[in-house]
XYZ file of C-alpha atoms in Angstrom:
388
model
C 137.577 77.807 296.128
C 141.337 78.213 297.537
C 142.820 74.976 299.190
C 141.996 74.372 302.408
C 145.128 73.376 303.573
C 146.656 76.288 302.377
C 143.835 78.416 304.307
C 144.198 76.384 307.492
C 148.269 77.122 307.145
C 147.162 80.299 306.465
C 145.167 80.594 309.596
C 147.773 79.279 312.060
C 150.452 82.123 310.278
C 147.860 84.553 311.279
C 146.574 83.515 314.899
C 148.913 80.632 316.037
C 148.459 76.943 316.337
C 146.320 75.882 319.395
C 143.081 74.320 319.140
C 140.780 72.508 316.647
C 139.884 74.401 313.157
C 136.484 73.925 311.474
C 135.941 75.075 307.567
C 132.739 76.406 306.188
C 131.667 77.536 302.544
C 128.757 79.679 301.634
C 128.523 80.811 297.721
C 127.976 84.118 296.085
C 124.395 83.657 293.648
C 123.184 85.218 290.760
C 119.176 86.171 289.957
C 118.465 84.329 286.675
C 115.391 86.224 286.412
C 113.131 88.423 288.587
C 114.838 91.057 289.291
C 113.378 93.956 291.653
C 110.677 91.547 292.171
C 111.679 90.625 295.639
C 110.523 93.812 297.832
C 107.437 94.342 295.690
C 106.134 90.579 296.805
C 106.742 88.708 293.895
C 108.949 85.877 293.093
C 112.716 85.500 291.859
C 114.655 82.598 290.489
C 118.296 82.472 291.605
C 121.032 79.588 292.098
C 124.113 79.126 294.138
C 127.341 79.572 292.458
C 130.505 77.514 292.805
C 132.149 80.722 294.063
C 131.928 81.942 297.388
C 133.218 82.708 300.614
C 135.470 80.080 302.725
C 135.933 80.362 306.334
C 138.458 78.657 309.016
C 137.059 78.999 312.267
C 138.481 78.225 316.239
C 136.785 78.837 319.207
C 138.422 80.949 321.868
C 137.983 80.904 325.530
C 136.959 84.538 325.850
C 134.071 86.916 324.237
C 136.578 88.031 321.864
C 135.878 87.663 317.790
C 139.324 88.356 316.058
C 138.575 88.649 312.071
C 140.760 88.269 309.656
C 140.198 88.380 305.866
C 142.647 87.698 302.708
C 140.760 89.597 300.588
C 141.441 92.836 302.940
C 145.426 92.060 304.421
C 145.811 95.637 304.812
C 143.360 95.937 307.620
C 144.949 93.372 309.873
C 143.085 91.012 312.532
C 140.240 93.389 313.503
C 138.992 92.449 316.970
C 135.547 93.214 318.796
C 134.098 91.772 321.976
C 130.510 90.031 321.852
C 129.397 91.895 324.466
C 129.809 95.541 322.489
C 128.703 94.980 318.467
C 128.236 97.942 316.923
C 128.645 99.224 313.244
C 131.704 100.965 312.698
C 132.801 102.061 309.842
C 136.355 101.597 310.010
C 136.076 97.718 310.372
C 134.439 97.801 307.012
C 134.049 94.187 305.787
C 133.970 92.912 309.236
C 130.625 94.615 309.738
C 129.283 91.364 308.039
C 130.021 89.165 310.353
C 129.699 90.936 313.578
C 126.231 92.038 312.393
C 125.214 88.157 312.006
C 126.822 87.426 315.542
C 124.722 90.883 317.040
C 121.550 89.476 315.210
C 121.784 86.454 316.693
C 122.051 87.721 320.055
C 119.633 90.016 319.535
C 117.374 86.881 319.047
C 118.081 85.689 322.441
C 120.487 83.105 320.729
C 123.315 82.685 323.329
C 126.818 82.962 321.887
C 129.401 81.747 324.925
C 132.377 81.976 323.576
C 134.451 84.459 321.123
C 136.177 82.845 317.710
C 139.315 83.477 315.504
C 138.359 83.340 312.218
C 140.006 83.313 308.944
C 138.157 84.423 305.524
C 138.657 84.297 301.812
C 136.241 85.196 299.008
C 136.518 84.032 295.601
C 133.837 86.191 294.487
C 134.888 88.695 291.620
C 134.585 91.818 294.155
C 131.749 94.725 293.292
C 130.189 92.388 290.575
C 126.573 91.956 292.301
C 126.956 88.192 293.011
C 126.642 89.082 296.628
C 129.491 88.365 298.542
C 128.272 90.368 301.369
C 125.311 87.960 301.645
C 127.928 85.133 301.096
C 129.916 86.437 304.020
C 126.628 86.662 305.998
C 125.616 83.125 305.649
C 128.861 81.275 306.038
C 129.169 83.326 309.612
C 125.462 82.440 310.126
C 126.350 78.715 309.735
C 129.465 78.709 311.292
C 128.039 79.989 314.336
C 125.187 77.627 314.218
C 127.159 74.616 313.852
C 130.099 75.648 316.345
C 127.927 76.194 318.981
C 125.322 73.821 318.287
C 122.627 76.282 317.738
C 120.121 74.097 316.257
C 118.630 76.679 314.110
C 117.435 75.433 310.603
C 118.457 77.184 307.390
C 115.732 79.456 306.661
C 115.729 80.861 310.176
C 119.488 81.882 309.495
C 118.524 83.120 306.266
C 116.353 85.356 307.849
C 118.791 86.583 310.656
C 121.438 87.182 307.694
C 119.012 89.759 306.063
C 117.629 91.045 309.449
C 121.922 91.629 310.055
C 122.168 93.374 306.632
C 119.129 95.756 307.039
C 119.120 96.550 310.822
C 123.120 96.146 311.359
C 124.656 97.036 308.182
C 121.715 99.352 306.990
C 121.291 97.982 303.515
C 117.541 97.736 302.604
C 117.494 94.468 300.425
C 115.277 92.083 300.248
C 115.603 88.243 301.367
C 116.749 86.590 297.868
C 120.552 86.701 298.230
C 120.634 85.177 301.750
C 118.128 82.381 300.623
C 119.930 81.512 297.362
C 122.953 80.939 299.439
C 121.651 79.318 302.299
C 119.041 77.198 300.447
C 121.104 76.663 297.065
C 121.203 73.078 295.883
C 123.951 72.032 292.813
C 122.094 71.900 289.084
C 119.039 73.459 290.391
C 117.588 77.075 290.567
C 115.028 78.193 293.570
C 111.718 79.785 292.829
C 111.096 81.915 295.772
C 107.679 83.765 296.652
C 109.359 86.395 298.421
C 106.044 87.412 299.981
C 105.737 83.856 301.853
C 109.191 82.101 301.339
C 107.201 79.295 299.503
C 109.823 77.975 297.326
C 110.384 74.998 295.171
C 113.637 73.791 293.322
C 113.423 73.390 289.423
C 116.682 71.221 287.400
C 118.656 73.726 285.503
C 121.221 71.266 284.031
C 122.768 72.820 281.214
C 123.953 69.870 278.887
C 124.651 72.213 275.753
C 124.893 75.725 277.483
C 126.601 77.149 279.704
C 126.203 80.236 282.021
C 128.704 83.371 281.347
C 128.662 86.277 283.846
C 130.216 89.663 282.581
C 131.385 92.281 284.970
C 130.972 95.649 283.323
C 133.636 96.928 285.667
C 131.685 100.182 286.329
C 131.521 100.480 290.139
C 128.025 100.907 291.301
C 127.809 104.350 292.530
C 124.163 105.096 292.242
C 122.318 101.773 293.122
C 122.167 102.245 296.626
C 120.234 105.841 296.056
C 118.342 104.673 293.392
C 117.433 101.657 294.846
C 115.562 103.156 297.663
C 113.993 105.303 295.054
C 112.475 102.362 293.115
C 111.090 101.290 296.206
C 109.654 104.387 297.379
C 108.041 104.738 293.612
C 106.677 101.164 293.970
C 105.042 101.730 297.610
C 103.271 104.701 296.321
C 102.448 103.125 293.276
C 101.039 100.399 295.687
C 98.913 102.667 298.046
C 97.261 103.941 295.155
C 96.131 100.808 293.944
C 94.925 99.605 297.267
C 92.612 102.653 296.935
C 90.550 100.206 295.256
C 92.054 96.621 295.322
C 92.621 94.475 298.332
C 96.368 93.190 297.650
C 99.364 93.478 299.992
C 101.952 93.567 296.826
C 102.287 94.243 293.541
C 103.722 90.741 293.200
C 100.277 89.475 293.783
C 98.424 91.330 290.440
C 98.221 89.593 287.185
C 99.082 91.437 284.162
C 95.324 91.542 283.299
C 94.166 93.039 286.748
C 97.297 95.422 286.560
C 96.089 96.822 282.968
C 92.576 97.252 284.287
C 93.877 99.305 287.162
C 97.035 101.185 286.275
C 94.773 104.436 285.959
C 94.604 104.684 289.595
C 98.807 105.455 289.777
C 98.515 109.307 289.239
C 102.508 109.639 288.404
C 103.569 108.009 284.917
C 107.074 106.991 286.496
C 105.565 105.311 289.201
C 102.957 103.798 286.963
C 106.108 102.611 284.690
C 107.982 100.916 288.083
C 104.805 98.970 288.706
C 104.539 97.716 285.663
C 107.813 96.592 285.322
C 106.828 94.580 288.807
C 104.254 93.222 287.881
C 105.440 91.782 284.023
C 108.527 90.479 285.548
C 107.060 88.858 288.126
C 104.776 86.713 285.645
C 107.941 86.660 283.397
C 109.379 84.787 285.701
C 106.607 82.353 286.862
C 106.558 81.517 282.890
C 110.558 81.287 282.606
C 110.131 78.280 285.296
C 107.437 76.669 283.372
C 109.716 77.022 280.038
C 112.489 75.648 281.846
C 110.602 72.479 283.649
C 109.701 71.962 280.079
C 112.955 71.865 278.953
C 112.605 75.103 276.688
C 115.831 76.774 277.165
C 115.484 79.127 273.852
C 111.911 80.118 275.141
C 113.645 80.656 278.847
C 116.354 83.048 277.043
C 114.307 85.178 275.015
C 112.293 85.743 278.697
C 115.747 86.765 280.431
C 116.123 89.236 276.976
C 112.373 90.765 277.922
C 113.443 90.834 281.638
C 116.246 93.649 280.357
C 114.355 95.579 277.900
C 111.673 95.822 281.008
C 114.655 96.970 283.403
C 115.734 99.526 280.717
C 113.101 100.957 279.576
C 110.063 100.622 282.303
C 112.563 100.595 285.850
C 115.626 102.557 284.206
C 118.125 100.604 286.329
C 120.376 99.607 283.685
C 122.603 102.479 282.416
C 124.778 102.855 279.665
C 127.308 99.981 280.501
C 125.091 96.963 281.440
C 123.038 98.048 277.827
C 126.178 98.092 275.714
C 127.492 94.688 277.439
C 123.700 93.392 277.145
C 123.575 94.077 273.170
C 127.040 93.164 272.781
C 125.602 89.949 274.001
C 122.862 89.392 271.850
C 124.563 90.567 268.901
C 127.188 87.757 269.688
C 124.349 85.146 269.616
C 123.711 84.399 273.475
C 120.671 82.653 273.841
C 119.606 84.814 276.870
C 121.119 87.885 278.370
C 120.190 90.413 280.901
C 121.586 92.826 283.708
C 121.565 90.819 287.040
C 121.404 92.317 290.320
C 120.550 95.905 291.681
C 121.631 97.408 288.101
C 123.823 100.811 287.136
C 126.777 98.577 286.938
C 127.462 95.279 288.140
C 126.814 92.250 286.358
C 124.894 90.776 282.836
C 124.040 87.102 283.488
C 124.355 85.334 279.863
C 123.029 81.942 278.446
C 125.414 80.796 275.918
C 126.088 77.510 273.776
C 128.680 75.715 275.632
C 130.812 75.361 272.194
C 130.572 78.768 271.619
C 131.635 80.351 274.940
C 135.181 81.222 274.282
C 134.241 82.910 271.018
C 130.977 84.807 272.636
C 133.480 86.088 275.596
C 136.068 87.384 272.827
C 133.318 89.194 270.414
C 131.537 90.620 273.604
C 134.661 91.845 275.022
C 135.792 93.493 271.996
C 132.292 95.443 271.017
C 131.856 96.632 274.729
C 135.127 98.244 274.970
C 134.697 99.750 271.948
C 131.541 100.943 273.031
C 132.420 102.065 276.085
C 136.486 102.286 276.682
C 136.064 99.586 279.439
C 137.370 96.209 279.505
C 134.591 93.749 280.963
C 135.657 90.648 283.004
C 133.930 87.396 282.145
C 133.515 84.207 284.549
C 131.923 80.737 283.192
C 130.210 79.590 286.743
C 128.245 76.449 287.464
C 125.598 76.057 290.239
C 126.787 75.081 293.447
C 125.476 74.006 296.566
C 124.342 75.989 299.433
C 125.950 77.344 302.399
C 127.903 74.088 304.852
C 130.594 72.950 306.407
C 133.337 71.329 304.598
């Protein structure tokens, strides 16, 4: 995080000097295992990171929202009224905070005044560590605290997701906002996406560290392919429901899936459903291994997750596969793609003392295979969204 004093000084430079400033922070997140299970009613296992979005805010006496991002200074101050919040392409990044304010009002929560807000994010752009949900959740807790709205965090999480689904128009599951809102230092969260039941698991990496590697391939296909995968899984579910009383693929055990997979007519749909079922069970097994302190077994399940995302779900692509294979060759305990796929990032569980050599080796092998330079970040597990 940038020095808070510097951010406050920048705020005064942009918005002028009168009135009390308050500061808020929401982290990015990474999903350790459980990919493309969230919208299939399964489990995910994310954690909050120590990078994220900081917001410095001050109340106004009118209904204007004036928003400025240090990450997009060329956009200047984006000014809107709380009474006419609509999605606008030219407002770019500001649609996320606008969407949260609009969603709160849609849920009959009164925002009596506008705000001046300066945002600064230190999440690598386009890396798939959920910078959009980080902006949404920093906005949600900022509005909640400044206006004393008394919404609990799970309600704010749901409204963050609603903002992304309905205002921005991205059909995401609830994992990102949940991990960011509910994160806890040195813990990952096992979340049942169907019921929102959750439990914290200690994730204390004494001799290991988490390295995030960015393919630096922009995720051009991710959105259209994401919607296509959802449709394939929905079709498979519908055909299984002909015989089975289930609401989601996440309810199936591996045995039940294997006994009933013949009901799914299309080969491709069958593979997609297989991933959803197996990945959900893998996630539950991974948490058990972690709770028992078996990091090696946890890493092996991460590897299996990537193979399933590659072979059954087909969302990895050349760059992610090259980056994961380089990590396996360089001795990662576990490595897999994380996020929607088709670019973005891998998450790697690495022996701490070997992390620098790991980064060097993987970087060289990846560049040789793809001609692209990867970026690497050693990250820590941080706390959830809060006032600072």
